[in-house]
JSON list of C-alpha atoms in Angstrom, two decimals:
[
{"chain": "R", "resi": 17, "resn": "UNK", "atom": "CA", "xyz": [-0.23, 0.22, 0.18]},
{"chain": "R", "resi": 18, "resn": "UNK", "atom": "CA", "xyz": [2.77, 2.27, 0.41]},
{"chain": "R", "resi": 19, "resn": "UNK", "atom": "CA", "xyz": [4.02, 2.05, -3.02]},
{"chain": "R", "resi": 20, "resn": "UNK", "atom": "CA", "xyz": [0.61, 1.97, -4.23]},
{"chain": "R", "resi": 21, "resn": "UNK", "atom": "CA", "xyz": [-0.28, 5.73, -2.80]},
{"chain": "R", "resi": 22, "resn": "UNK", "atom": "CA", "xyz": [3.08, 7.14, -4.07]},
{"chain": "R", "resi": 23, "resn": "UNK", "atom": "CA", "xyz": [2.24, 5.80, -7.53]},
{"chain": "R", "resi": 24, "resn": "UNK", "atom": "CA", "xyz": [-0.57, 7.44, -7.41]},
{"chain": "R", "resi": 25, "resn": "UNK", "atom": "CA", "xyz": [0.26, 10.81, -6.39]},
{"chain": "R", "resi": 26, "resn": "UNK", "atom": "CA", "xyz": [2.79, 10.63, -9.35]},
{"chain": "R", "resi": 27, "resn": "UNK", "atom": "CA", "xyz": [0.62, 9.54, -11.79]},
{"chain": "R", "resi": 28, "resn": "UNK", "atom": "CA", "xyz": [-1.45, 12.17, -10.87]},
{"chain": "R", "resi": 29, "resn": "UNK", "atom": "CA", "xyz": [0.50, 14.85, -10.99]},
{"chain": "R", "resi": 30, "resn": "UNK", "atom": "CA", "xyz": [1.62, 13.62, -14.42]},
{"chain": "R", "resi": 31, "resn": "UNK", "atom": "CA", "xyz": [-2.09, 13.46, -15.70]},
{"chain": "R", "resi": 32, "resn": "UNK", "atom": "CA", "xyz": [-2.54, 17.28, -14.00]},
{"chain": "R", "resi": 33, "resn": "UNK", "atom": "CA", "xyz": [0.71, 18.68, -15.43]},
{"chain": "R", "resi": 34, "resn": "UNK", "atom": "CA", "xyz": [-0.68, 17.22, -18.71]},
{"chain": "R", "resi": 35, "resn": "UNK", "atom": "CA", "xyz": [-3.55, 19.04, -19.41]},
{"chain": "R", "resi": 36, "resn": "UNK", "atom": "CA", "xyz": [-4.24, 21.89, -21.51]},
{"chain": "R", "resi": 37, "resn": "UNK", "atom": "CA", "xyz": [-4.06, 25.42, -20.17]},
{"chain": "R", "resi": 38, "resn": "UNK", "atom": "CA", "xyz": [-5.84, 28.85, -21.28]},
{"chain": "R", "resi": 39, "resn": "UNK", "atom": "CA", "xyz": [-4.65, 31.19, -22.31]},
{"chain": "R", "resi": 40, "resn": "UNK", "atom": "CA", "xyz": [-5.70, 34.35, -20.29]},
{"chain": "R", "resi": 41, "resn": "UNK", "atom": "CA", "xyz": [-6.16, 37.51, -22.83]},
{"chain": "R", "resi": 42, "resn": "UNK", "atom": "CA", "xyz": [-6.65, 40.61, -21.38]},
{"chain": "R", "resi": 43, "resn": "UNK", "atom": "CA", "xyz": [-7.82, 43.05, -23.08]},
{"chain": "R", "resi": 44, "resn": "UNK", "atom": "CA", "xyz": [-6.46, 46.42, -24.70]},
{"chain": "R", "resi": 45, "resn": "UNK", "atom": "CA", "xyz": [-5.98, 49.26, -22.30]},
{"chain": "R", "resi": 46, "resn": "UNK", "atom": "CA", "xyz": [-8.13, 52.42, -23.79]},
{"chain": "R", "resi": 47, "resn": "UNK", "atom": "CA", "xyz": [-6.54, 55.03, -23.53]},
{"chain": "R", "resi": 48, "resn": "UNK", "atom": "CA", "xyz": [-7.90, 58.27, -23.48]},
{"chain": "R", "resi": 49, "resn": "UNK", "atom": "CA", "xyz": [-5.91, 61.19, -24.35]},
{"chain": "R", "resi": 50, "resn": "UNK", "atom": "CA", "xyz": [-7.59, 64.57, -23.20]},
{"chain": "R", "resi": 51, "resn": "UNK", "atom": "CA", "xyz": [-8.03, 67.62, -25.36]},
{"chain": "R", "resi": 52, "resn": "UNK", "atom": "CA", "xyz": [-6.24, 71.32, -23.88]},
{"chain": "R", "resi": 53, "resn": "UNK", "atom": "CA", "xyz": [-9.08, 73.76, -23.04]},
{"chain": "R", "resi": 54, "resn": "UNK", "atom": "CA", "xyz": [-8.50, 77.06, -24.62]},
{"chain": "R", "resi": 55, "resn": "UNK", "atom": "CA", "xyz": [-5.35, 79.44, -23.25]},
{"chain": "R", "resi": 56, "resn": "UNK", "atom": "CA", "xyz": [-6.58, 81.78, -20.43]},
{"chain": "R", "resi": 57, "resn": "UNK", "atom": "CA", "xyz": [-5.86, 85.42, -20.13]},
{"chain": "R", "resi": 58, "resn": "UNK", "atom": "CA", "xyz": [-2.37, 86.97, -20.14]},
{"chain": "R", "resi": 59, "resn": "UNK", "atom": "CA", "xyz": [-0.62, 87.51, -16.28]},
{"chain": "R", "resi": 60, "resn": "UNK", "atom": "CA", "xyz": [0.01, 90.94, -15.16]},
{"chain": "R", "resi": 61, "resn": "UNK", "atom": "CA", "xyz": [3.90, 92.46, -15.60]},
{"chain": "R", "resi": 62, "resn": "UNK", "atom": "CA", "xyz": [5.98, 92.10, -12.39]},
{"chain": "R", "resi": 63, "resn": "UNK", "atom": "CA", "xyz": [7.82, 95.20, -10.57]},
{"chain": "R", "resi": 64, "resn": "UNK", "atom": "CA", "xyz": [10.76, 96.66, -11.21]},
{"chain": "R", "resi": 65, "resn": "UNK", "atom": "CA", "xyz": [13.93, 95.46, -8.75]},
{"chain": "R", "resi": 66, "resn": "UNK", "atom": "CA", "xyz": [15.83, 97.91, -6.60]},
{"chain": "R", "resi": 67, "resn": "UNK", "atom": "CA", "xyz": [19.09, 99.02, -7.95]},
{"chain": "R", "resi": 68, "resn": "UNK", "atom": "CA", "xyz": [22.18, 97.77, -6.94]},
{"chain": "R", "resi": 69, "resn": "UNK", "atom": "CA", "xyz": [24.59, 99.31, -4.40]},
{"chain": "R", "resi": 70, "resn": "UNK", "atom": "CA", "xyz": [27.34, 101.49, -5.66]},
{"chain": "R", "resi": 71, "resn": "UNK", "atom": "CA", "xyz": [31.35, 99.81, -5.92]},
{"chain": "R", "resi": 72, "resn": "UNK", "atom": "CA", "xyz": [33.43, 101.38, -3.59]},
{"chain": "R", "resi": 73, "resn": "UNK", "atom": "CA", "xyz": [36.50, 103.82, -5.03]},
{"chain": "R", "resi": 74, "resn": "UNK", "atom": "CA", "xyz": [39.72, 102.66, -5.21]},
{"chain": "R", "resi": 75, "resn": "UNK", "atom": "CA", "xyz": [42.85, 104.31, -3.40]},
{"chain": "R", "resi": 76, "resn": "UNK", "atom": "CA", "xyz": [44.54, 106.47, -5.29]},
{"chain": "R", "resi": 77, "resn": "UNK", "atom": "CA", "xyz": [48.37, 105.37, -6.25]},
{"chain": "R", "resi": 78, "resn": "UNK", "atom": "CA", "xyz": [51.51, 106.94, -4.81]},
{"chain": "R", "resi": 79, "resn": "UNK", "atom": "CA", "xyz": [53.27, 109.40, -7.39]},
{"chain": "R", "resi": 80, "resn": "UNK", "atom": "CA", "xyz": [56.03, 108.42, -8.60]},
{"chain": "R", "resi": 81, "resn": "UNK", "atom": "CA", "xyz": [60.12, 108.94, -8.28]},
{"chain": "R", "resi": 82, "resn": "UNK", "atom": "CA", "xyz": [61.65, 112.17, -10.36]},
{"chain": "R", "resi": 83, "resn": "UNK", "atom": "CA", "xyz": [64.33, 110.84, -12.23]},
{"chain": "R", "resi": 84, "resn": "UNK", "atom": "CA", "xyz": [68.06, 111.59, -12.38]},
{"chain": "R", "resi": 85, "resn": "UNK", "atom": "CA", "xyz": [69.33, 114.16, -14.39]},
{"chain": "R", "resi": 86, "resn": "UNK", "atom": "CA", "xyz": [71.43, 113.10, -16.88]},
{"chain": "R", "resi": 87, "resn": "UNK", "atom": "CA", "xyz": [74.98, 113.76, -17.31]},
{"chain": "R", "resi": 88, "resn": "UNK", "atom": "CA", "xyz": [76.75, 116.95, -19.53]},
{"chain": "R", "resi": 89, "resn": "UNK", "atom": "CA", "xyz": [78.01, 115.76, -22.83]},
{"chain": "R", "resi": 90, "resn": "UNK", "atom": "CA", "xyz": [81.88, 116.18, -23.68]},
{"chain": "R", "resi": 91, "resn": "UNK", "atom": "CA", "xyz": [82.67, 119.66, -24.97]},
{"chain": "R", "resi": 92, "resn": "UNK", "atom": "CA", "xyz": [84.52, 119.45, -28.32]},
{"chain": "R", "resi": 93, "resn": "UNK", "atom": "CA", "xyz": [88.12, 120.05, -29.74]},
{"chain": "R", "resi": 94, "resn": "UNK", "atom": "CA", "xyz": [88.89, 123.53, -30.75]},
{"chain": "R", "resi": 95, "resn": "UNK", "atom": "CA", "xyz": [89.68, 123.87, -34.41]},
{"chain": "R", "resi": 96, "resn": "UNK", "atom": "CA", "xyz": [92.80, 125.47, -35.14]},
{"chain": "R", "resi": 97, "resn": "UNK", "atom": "CA", "xyz": [92.92, 129.55, -35.69]},
{"chain": "R", "resi": 98, "resn": "UNK", "atom": "CA", "xyz": [92.90, 130.99, -38.90]},
{"chain": "R", "resi": 99, "resn": "UNK", "atom": "CA", "xyz": [95.75, 132.40, -41.05]},
{"chain": "R", "resi": 100, "resn": "UNK", "atom": "CA", "xyz": [96.22, 135.95, -42.27]},
{"chain": "R", "resi": 101, "resn": "UNK", "atom": "CA", "xyz": [95.09, 136.91, -45.62]},
{"chain": "R", "resi": 102, "resn": "UNK", "atom": "CA", "xyz": [98.94, 137.17, -47.45]},
{"chain": "R", "resi": 103, "resn": "UNK", "atom": "CA", "xyz": [99.38, 138.08, -51.13]},
{"chain": "R", "resi": 104, "resn": "UNK", "atom": "CA", "xyz": [96.60, 136.97, -53.00]},
{"chain": "R", "resi": 105, "resn": "UNK", "atom": "CA", "xyz": [95.40, 138.07, -55.78]},
{"chain": "R", "resi": 106, "resn": "UNK", "atom": "CA", "xyz": [91.35, 138.12, -56.75]},
{"chain": "R", "resi": 107, "resn": "UNK", "atom": "CA", "xyz": [91.00, 138.92, -60.53]},
{"chain": "R", "resi": 108, "resn": "UNK", "atom": "CA", "xyz": [87.16, 139.85, -61.72]},
{"chain": "R", "resi": 109, "resn": "UNK", "atom": "CA", "xyz": [86.82, 139.36, -65.36]},
{"chain": "R", "resi": 110, "resn": "UNK", "atom": "CA", "xyz": [85.24, 142.61, -68.13]},
{"chain": "R", "resi": 111, "resn": "UNK", "atom": "CA", "xyz": [81.57, 142.86, -68.15]},
{"chain": "R", "resi": 112, "resn": "UNK", "atom": "CA", "xyz": [80.24, 141.57, -71.79]},
{"chain": "R", "resi": 113, "resn": "UNK", "atom": "CA", "xyz": [80.19, 145.37, -74.31]},
{"chain": "R", "resi": 114, "resn": "UNK", "atom": "CA", "xyz": [76.18, 146.11, -74.86]},
{"chain": "R", "resi": 115, "resn": "UNK", "atom": "CA", "xyz": [74.95, 145.00, -77.63]}
]
């Protein structure tokens, strides 16, 4: 009897496992898209914002140092003393005759 109950349980499991199970068909979900209404009135204009705070003025810079004076240039060489005239003769040509 011990074997007959085990054999019956195994046979019943195989018999029920071989049955056709019906396929469950779920209907497609109907999606309703809402249609938007007309646009609403335009909103009021917002108020103007406050002006910002003025920034600080920077400090004045220090005055620079005065530059050094340049050195004086050299004096040029002195020329030779001129000679006095000697026996130089200047010839002035005669003026051409009038025409």
